[in-house]
Amino acid sequence: MDEHARPGWFTRLVSRRTVLATGTAGLAVPAALALGPVAPRHSAAAQSGVVRKITLYAEALPGNEYGYGLAPGRATIPGPTLEMYEGDTLEITLVNNTDRRMSIHPHGVDYSVDSDGSPLNASFNNPGETRTYTWRSREVAATEGRRLMPGTAGYWHYHDHAMGTDHGSLGIARGLYGALVVRRRGDILPDEQFTVVFNEMTVNNRVAPHTPLFEANLGQRVEWIAIGHGNQFHTFHLHAHRWADNRTGMLEGLTDPSRVVDTKDLNPGGSFGFQVLAGDGVGPGAWMYHCHVQSHSETGMSGIFLVRNADGSMPPGAQEAIDRFRGHDHGATSPVGAHAPHQHPPTR
């Protein structure tokens, strides 16, 4: 299983495609590197009010698709996961290396009309144009009557809002989207991080058996970010793992009333995230993730979460399960993303 061989620690961190931008324009590094070595149960900590800068490149990809990347020639679907802390500002310089009008529009954070990313506010990149978008985040704030206004911590996303139409429908269909995580200081950081986008009848613009195979070792803390796009309504289900239906996926205490789930609606424009311990209580193996609308799962909206042994070795039966998944007839494919994957870096 050479394509699933475990790379070194630096490669694993970089391949997460997680970006917590530094304070230097155009320079971005994975969150794990920006915060120091990743360790289980590590807590997030950051200076308040930091302005972080990052450069993204929008590029055409094979198969008439498009993606965002951190450097020329590095665009992926989904684009890099962007991270910030409550109270920080993220300045994104977007370089449009395509021949189409496009933009970048965020969910869950604050921005002015000129950073809206929509043609309504003349906020977009023409072909070949470079433009800076500014996103701000804030902490929970008290108001009159002892009530609290929510901050911006959460699992959000970003996407094009200008390609094809003023709503960016073509850009989204062709892969211009990615995850945005706003952390609260004290949040637990993951060992591994995966982004799953249900876009029409695809997963990350792919259908099985070409959907992502995500990997973690037994006991590692894994963060899942789920995003919905397109016009179809879906449900996200992860086999053998469950999470609390709240901001982090973890219970705050024995009296936390959050419902514990293993399936959750994932509809267009929606997003959520959670953390689990890989194989906790069930052991290593090849576990499915998929849309639980049966006709969607049958026709290719499914993938594999491979939980290796704690030492990184392949558990008994896992390779056989992966081979069966790859050889299964997943039915008719969607016009979007019905071809083999391209340019996607390893999931670890």
Short mmCIF file of C-alpha atoms in Angstrom, two decimals:
data_model
loop_
_atom_site.label_atom_id
_atom_site.label_comp_id
_atom_site.label_asym_id
_atom_site.label_seq_id
_atom_site.Cartn_x
_atom_site.Cartn_y
_atom_site.Cartn_z
CA MET A 1 0.00 0.00 0.00
CA ASP A 2 2.67 2.45 -1.10
CA GLU A 3 0.31 5.38 -1.70
CA HIS A 4 -0.69 5.25 1.96
CA ALA A 5 2.83 5.01 3.38
CA ARG A 6 3.29 7.30 6.33
CA PRO A 7 5.46 10.34 5.58
CA GLY A 8 7.63 12.16 8.07
CA TRP A 9 6.27 14.56 10.69
CA PHE A 10 6.96 17.70 8.65
CA THR A 11 5.19 16.31 5.58
CA ARG A 12 2.21 15.29 7.71
CA LEU A 13 1.88 18.81 9.12
CA VAL A 14 2.18 20.53 5.76
CA SER A 15 -0.21 18.13 4.05
CA ARG A 16 -3.00 19.15 6.43
CA ARG A 17 -3.24 22.27 4.23
CA THR A 18 -4.18 24.19 7.38
CA VAL A 19 -3.13 27.82 7.32
CA LEU A 20 -2.71 30.12 10.26
CA ALA A 21 -1.15 33.05 8.46
CA THR A 22 1.86 34.83 9.89
CA GLY A 23 2.15 38.58 10.27
CA THR A 24 4.31 38.79 7.12
CA ALA A 25 2.49 39.54 3.88
CA GLY A 26 2.34 36.62 1.49
CA LEU A 27 3.79 34.10 3.96
CA ALA A 28 1.57 31.39 5.36
CA VAL A 29 2.38 28.27 7.36
CA PRO A 30 0.32 25.36 8.67
CA ALA A 31 -1.37 26.04 12.00
CA ALA A 32 0.65 23.33 13.68
CA LEU A 33 3.89 25.03 12.70
CA ALA A 34 2.67 28.51 13.62
CA LEU A 35 1.67 27.33 17.08
CA GLY A 36 4.54 24.95 17.76
CA PRO A 37 4.61 21.15 17.59
CA VAL A 38 1.24 19.46 17.65
CA ALA A 39 0.58 17.34 20.72
CA PRO A 40 -2.62 15.61 21.81
CA ARG A 41 -4.88 17.74 24.00
CA HIS A 42 -2.83 20.86 23.20
CA SER A 43 -4.76 24.11 23.80
CA ALA A 44 -4.87 27.03 21.41
CA ALA A 45 -3.30 30.28 22.52
CA ALA A 46 -2.76 33.47 20.56
CA GLN A 47 -2.14 37.15 20.97
CA SER A 48 -5.35 39.16 20.73
CA GLY A 49 -5.78 41.62 17.90
CA VAL A 50 -3.14 40.20 15.55
CA VAL A 51 -3.36 41.14 11.86
CA ARG A 52 -2.36 38.11 9.81
CA LYS A 53 -1.62 38.23 6.10
CA ILE A 54 -1.86 35.51 3.47
CA THR A 55 -1.74 35.30 -0.31
CA LEU A 56 -4.08 32.94 -2.16
CA TYR A 57 -3.90 32.08 -5.85
CA ALA A 58 -6.98 31.12 -7.87
CA GLU A 59 -6.13 28.83 -10.77
CA ALA A 60 -7.71 26.65 -13.42
CA LEU A 61 -7.34 22.89 -12.89
CA PRO A 62 -7.70 19.92 -15.23
CA GLY A 63 -11.23 18.81 -16.01
CA ASN A 64 -12.59 22.37 -16.27
CA GLU A 65 -12.30 22.85 -12.51
CA TYR A 66 -10.80 25.67 -10.42
CA GLY A 67 -9.17 25.91 -7.01
CA TYR A 68 -7.48 28.15 -4.46
CA GLY A 69 -3.87 27.56 -3.44
CA LEU A 70 -1.08 29.02 -1.30
CA ALA A 71 1.35 29.28 -4.19
CA PRO A 72 1.19 29.24 -7.99
CA GLY A 73 0.59 25.72 -9.23
CA ARG A 74 -0.64 24.51 -5.81
CA ALA A 75 -4.39 25.00 -6.10
CA THR A 76 -6.52 22.21 -4.61
CA ILE A 77 -10.17 21.27 -4.10
CA PRO A 78 -11.05 22.15 -1.37
CA GLY A 79 -8.72 25.12 -1.01
CA PRO A 80 -6.43 25.47 2.02
CA THR A 81 -8.08 25.56 5.42
CA LEU A 82 -7.71 29.07 6.85
CA GLU A 83 -7.51 29.56 10.63
CA MET A 84 -7.65 32.56 12.93
CA TYR A 85 -8.41 33.31 16.58
CA GLU A 86 -11.25 35.40 17.93
CA GLY A 87 -10.05 39.00 17.95
CA ASP A 88 -7.68 38.57 14.99
CA THR A 89 -7.90 40.06 11.51
CA LEU A 90 -7.06 38.12 8.37
CA GLU A 91 -5.93 40.02 5.27
CA ILE A 92 -6.16 37.84 2.17
CA THR A 93 -4.47 38.99 -1.01
CA LEU A 94 -6.22 37.04 -3.75
CA VAL A 95 -4.38 36.67 -7.06
CA ASN A 96 -6.71 35.69 -9.90
CA ASN A 97 -4.62 33.62 -12.30
CA THR A 98 -7.69 32.54 -14.28
CA ASP A 99 -9.43 34.01 -17.33
CA ARG A 100 -12.73 34.27 -15.43
CA ARG A 101 -14.11 36.82 -12.99
CA MET A 102 -14.05 35.42 -9.45
CA SER A 103 -13.79 36.39 -5.76
CA ILE A 104 -13.63 35.03 -2.23
CA HIS A 105 -16.56 35.38 0.19
CA PRO A 106 -16.44 34.24 3.85
CA HIS A 107 -19.08 32.94 6.25
CA GLY A 108 -19.13 33.64 9.99
CA VAL A 109 -16.74 36.61 10.24
CA ASP A 110 -16.98 40.41 9.94
CA TYR A 111 -16.06 42.34 6.79
CA SER A 112 -16.83 45.62 5.05
CA VAL A 113 -18.72 45.89 1.76
CA ASP A 114 -15.50 46.14 -0.24
CA SER A 115 -14.43 42.76 1.19
CA ASP A 116 -17.85 41.16 0.67
CA GLY A 117 -16.65 39.19 -2.33
CA SER A 118 -19.87 39.79 -4.25
CA PRO A 119 -20.54 41.70 -7.50
CA LEU A 120 -23.39 43.47 -5.69
CA ASN A 121 -20.72 45.51 -3.88
CA ALA A 122 -18.27 45.51 -6.82
CA SER A 123 -16.08 43.24 -4.69
CA PHE A 124 -14.39 40.72 -7.00
CA ASN A 125 -11.26 40.03 -9.06
CA ASN A 126 -11.30 40.45 -12.80
CA PRO A 127 -9.10 38.05 -14.81
CA GLY A 128 -5.47 38.60 -13.84
CA GLU A 129 -6.38 41.04 -11.05
CA THR A 130 -5.02 41.05 -7.48
CA ARG A 131 -7.26 42.25 -4.66
CA THR A 132 -7.07 42.22 -0.85
CA TYR A 133 -10.02 41.08 1.27
CA THR A 134 -10.09 41.79 5.03
CA TRP A 135 -11.90 39.51 7.46
CA ARG A 136 -12.28 40.35 11.16
CA SER A 137 -13.25 38.20 14.13
CA ARG A 138 -14.41 39.08 17.63
CA GLU A 139 -14.89 37.58 21.05
CA VAL A 140 -18.12 37.17 22.99
CA ALA A 141 -19.30 40.57 24.24
CA ALA A 142 -21.70 41.56 27.05
CA THR A 143 -24.68 43.80 26.25
CA GLU A 144 -27.44 45.39 28.28
CA GLY A 145 -29.63 43.07 30.30
CA ARG A 146 -26.70 40.75 31.07
CA ARG A 147 -27.07 39.09 27.71
CA LEU A 148 -24.14 38.05 25.57
CA MET A 149 -23.56 38.71 21.89
CA PRO A 150 -21.88 35.72 20.23
CA GLY A 151 -18.34 35.92 18.96
CA THR A 152 -17.15 34.44 15.70
CA ALA A 153 -15.59 31.18 16.91
CA GLY A 154 -16.78 28.26 14.85
CA TYR A 155 -16.32 26.08 11.79
CA TRP A 156 -17.10 28.25 8.77
CA HIS A 157 -16.15 28.32 5.11
CA TYR A 158 -15.30 30.54 2.14
CA HIS A 159 -16.15 30.34 -1.56
CA ASP A 160 -16.32 32.21 -4.84
CA HIS A 161 -19.25 34.59 -5.34
CA ALA A 162 -18.62 35.94 -8.83
CA MET A 163 -17.79 33.26 -11.42
CA GLY A 164 -20.50 32.50 -13.94
CA THR A 165 -23.16 34.61 -12.21
CA ASP A 166 -23.31 37.29 -9.54
CA HIS A 167 -23.90 34.44 -7.07
CA GLY A 168 -20.79 32.50 -8.07
CA SER A 169 -22.71 29.32 -8.87
CA LEU A 170 -20.20 28.23 -11.49
CA GLY A 171 -17.19 28.85 -9.24
CA ILE A 172 -18.70 26.80 -6.43
CA ALA A 173 -19.68 23.98 -8.79
CA ARG A 174 -16.14 23.88 -10.20
CA GLY A 175 -14.32 23.77 -6.83
CA LEU A 176 -13.69 27.32 -5.57
CA TYR A 177 -14.32 26.72 -1.87
CA GLY A 178 -12.54 25.90 1.39
CA ALA A 179 -12.82 25.76 5.18
CA LEU A 180 -12.44 28.66 7.62
CA VAL A 181 -11.87 27.92 11.31
CA VAL A 182 -12.13 30.62 13.98
CA ARG A 183 -10.80 29.31 17.27
CA ARG A 184 -11.42 30.50 20.80
CA ARG A 185 -8.35 30.71 22.99
CA GLY A 186 -8.20 27.54 25.06
CA ASP A 187 -9.68 25.35 22.31
CA ILE A 188 -8.03 21.95 21.96
CA LEU A 189 -6.01 21.58 18.76
CA PRO A 190 -6.22 18.41 16.67
CA ASP A 191 -3.52 16.02 15.54
CA GLU A 192 -5.19 15.59 12.15
CA GLN A 193 -7.73 17.74 10.29
CA PHE A 194 -10.03 16.77 7.40
CA THR A 195 -12.41 18.84 5.26
CA VAL A 196 -15.43 17.17 3.65
CA VAL A 197 -17.54 19.19 1.21
CA PHE A 198 -20.84 17.81 -0.07
CA ASN A 199 -21.21 19.71 -3.35
CA GLU A 200 -24.26 18.58 -5.33
CA MET A 201 -23.77 14.79 -5.55
CA THR A 202 -20.02 14.80 -4.91
CA VAL A 203 -17.56 14.77 -2.04
CA ASN A 204 -14.87 17.41 -2.63
CA ASN A 205 -15.99 17.36 -6.29
CA ARG A 206 -15.29 13.63 -6.50
CA VAL A 207 -17.45 10.51 -6.51
CA ALA A 208 -16.52 7.11 -5.10
CA PRO A 209 -14.16 5.39 -5.43
CA HIS A 210 -12.17 8.59 -6.09
CA THR A 211 -13.32 10.35 -2.90
CA PRO A 212 -10.67 11.23 -0.28
CA LEU A 213 -9.24 8.49 1.90
CA PHE A 214 -8.53 10.15 5.25
CA GLU A 215 -6.03 8.60 7.66
CA ALA A 216 -5.20 8.81 11.37
CA ASN A 217 -3.57 6.56 13.96
CA LEU A 218 -5.56 4.97 16.75
CA GLY A 219 -6.15 7.48 19.56
CA GLN A 220 -5.21 10.59 17.60
CA ARG A 221 -7.48 13.62 17.97
CA VAL A 222 -9.11 14.19 14.59
CA GLU A 223 -10.97 17.34 13.56
CA TRP A 224 -13.62 17.06 10.86
CA ILE A 225 -14.95 20.13 9.02
CA ALA A 226 -18.13 19.48 7.02
CA ILE A 227 -19.42 21.97 4.44
CA GLY A 228 -22.47 21.95 2.17
CA HIS A 229 -22.74 23.49 -1.32
CA GLY A 230 -24.93 23.26 -4.40
CA ASN A 231 -28.67 22.56 -4.48
CA GLN A 232 -28.98 19.16 -2.82
CA PHE A 233 -29.80 18.44 0.82
CA HIS A 234 -27.57 15.91 2.53
CA THR A 235 -26.75 14.26 5.85
CA PHE A 236 -23.19 13.58 7.04
CA HIS A 237 -22.59 10.27 8.80
CA LEU A 238 -19.33 8.90 10.24
CA HIS A 239 -19.23 5.21 11.09
CA ALA A 240 -18.30 4.12 14.64
CA HIS A 241 -17.67 7.67 15.95
CA ARG A 242 -19.93 10.26 17.56
CA TRP A 243 -19.74 13.86 18.71
CA ALA A 244 -21.64 16.50 20.67
CA ASP A 245 -23.86 18.72 18.53
CA ASN A 246 -22.35 22.04 19.63
CA ARG A 247 -19.54 24.38 18.60
CA THR A 248 -16.62 22.00 19.20
CA GLY A 249 -18.14 18.53 19.18
CA MET A 250 -17.05 17.98 22.79
CA LEU A 251 -19.09 18.05 25.99
CA GLU A 252 -18.22 20.85 28.43
CA GLY A 253 -19.09 18.70 31.46
CA LEU A 254 -21.39 15.99 32.79
CA THR A 255 -24.35 18.39 32.78
CA ASP A 256 -23.78 19.67 29.22
CA PRO A 257 -27.18 19.21 27.51
CA SER A 258 -25.74 18.98 23.99
CA ARG A 259 -27.17 16.10 22.00
CA VAL A 260 -24.66 13.42 21.03
CA VAL A 261 -24.94 12.45 17.35
CA ASP A 262 -23.24 10.47 14.62
CA THR A 263 -25.30 11.93 11.74
CA LYS A 264 -26.09 15.58 11.02
CA ASP A 265 -27.80 17.53 8.24
CA LEU A 266 -25.36 19.17 5.84
CA ASN A 267 -27.25 21.53 3.58
CA PRO A 268 -26.21 24.15 1.01
CA GLY A 269 -24.28 26.98 2.68
CA GLY A 270 -24.10 25.19 6.01
CA SER A 271 -21.03 24.02 7.89
CA PHE A 272 -20.07 22.43 11.18
CA GLY A 273 -17.07 20.78 12.75
CA PHE A 274 -16.20 18.42 15.56
CA GLN A 275 -13.35 16.42 17.05
CA VAL A 276 -13.18 12.71 17.76
CA LEU A 277 -10.51 10.31 18.98
CA ALA A 278 -9.75 7.97 16.10
CA GLY A 279 -11.05 4.48 16.79
CA ASP A 280 -11.99 5.32 20.37
CA GLY A 281 -13.93 2.37 21.80
CA VAL A 282 -14.09 0.58 18.45
CA GLY A 283 -10.48 0.11 17.40
CA PRO A 284 -8.64 0.58 14.13
CA GLY A 285 -10.08 -0.25 10.73
CA ALA A 286 -11.54 1.15 7.53
CA TRP A 287 -14.59 3.17 8.60
CA MET A 288 -16.99 4.75 6.13
CA TYR A 289 -18.10 8.37 5.99
CA HIS A 290 -20.97 9.18 3.65
CA CYS A 291 -24.19 11.03 2.95
CA HIS A 292 -27.02 9.12 4.62
CA VAL A 293 -29.53 9.99 1.94
CA GLN A 294 -29.46 6.46 0.58
CA SER A 295 -29.64 7.31 -3.13
CA HIS A 296 -26.76 9.78 -2.66
CA SER A 297 -24.57 7.24 -0.88
CA GLU A 298 -25.37 4.59 -3.48
CA THR A 299 -24.23 6.81 -6.35
CA GLY A 300 -20.88 7.86 -4.97
CA MET A 301 -21.17 10.13 -1.93
CA SER A 302 -19.05 7.97 0.34
CA GLY A 303 -15.43 7.56 1.40
CA ILE A 304 -13.09 5.84 3.83
CA PHE A 305 -11.69 7.00 7.18
CA LEU A 306 -8.72 4.69 7.74
CA VAL A 307 -7.78 4.34 11.40
CA ARG A 308 -4.36 2.70 11.52
CA ASN A 309 -2.87 0.97 14.53
CA ALA A 310 -1.31 3.27 17.12
CA ASP A 311 2.13 2.64 15.61
CA GLY A 312 0.92 3.57 12.14
CA SER A 313 0.78 0.04 10.77
CA MET A 314 -2.16 -1.26 8.76
CA PRO A 315 -4.75 -3.15 10.87
CA PRO A 316 -5.89 -6.61 9.77
CA GLY A 317 -8.61 -6.52 7.13
CA ALA A 318 -8.33 -2.80 6.42
CA GLN A 319 -6.57 -3.11 3.07
CA GLU A 320 -9.11 -5.69 1.95
CA ALA A 321 -11.96 -3.32 2.91
CA ILE A 322 -10.33 -0.49 0.96
CA ASP A 323 -9.91 -2.76 -2.06
CA ARG A 324 -13.57 -3.76 -1.88
CA PHE A 325 -14.57 -0.09 -1.69
CA ARG A 326 -12.47 0.77 -4.72
CA GLY A 327 -13.85 -2.15 -6.69
CA HIS A 328 -17.50 -1.57 -5.83
CA ASP A 329 -19.90 -0.31 -8.50
CA HIS A 330 -21.06 2.98 -7.03
CA GLY A 331 -23.66 3.57 -9.71
CA ALA A 332 -24.22 6.55 -11.95
CA THR A 333 -21.91 9.53 -11.52
CA SER A 334 -22.68 13.23 -11.36
CA PRO A 335 -21.71 15.54 -14.25
CA VAL A 336 -19.63 17.45 -11.68
CA GLY A 337 -16.48 15.70 -10.50
CA ALA A 338 -17.10 12.39 -12.23
CA HIS A 339 -13.45 12.01 -13.17
CA ALA A 340 -10.38 10.88 -11.27
CA PRO A 341 -8.71 13.14 -8.70
CA HIS A 342 -5.94 15.62 -9.53
CA GLN A 343 -3.32 17.60 -7.65
CA HIS A 344 -4.73 16.63 -4.26
CA PRO A 345 -1.95 16.35 -1.67
CA PRO A 346 -1.87 13.42 0.76
CA THR A 347 -4.41 13.61 3.57
CA ARG A 348 -1.63 13.33 6.14
#
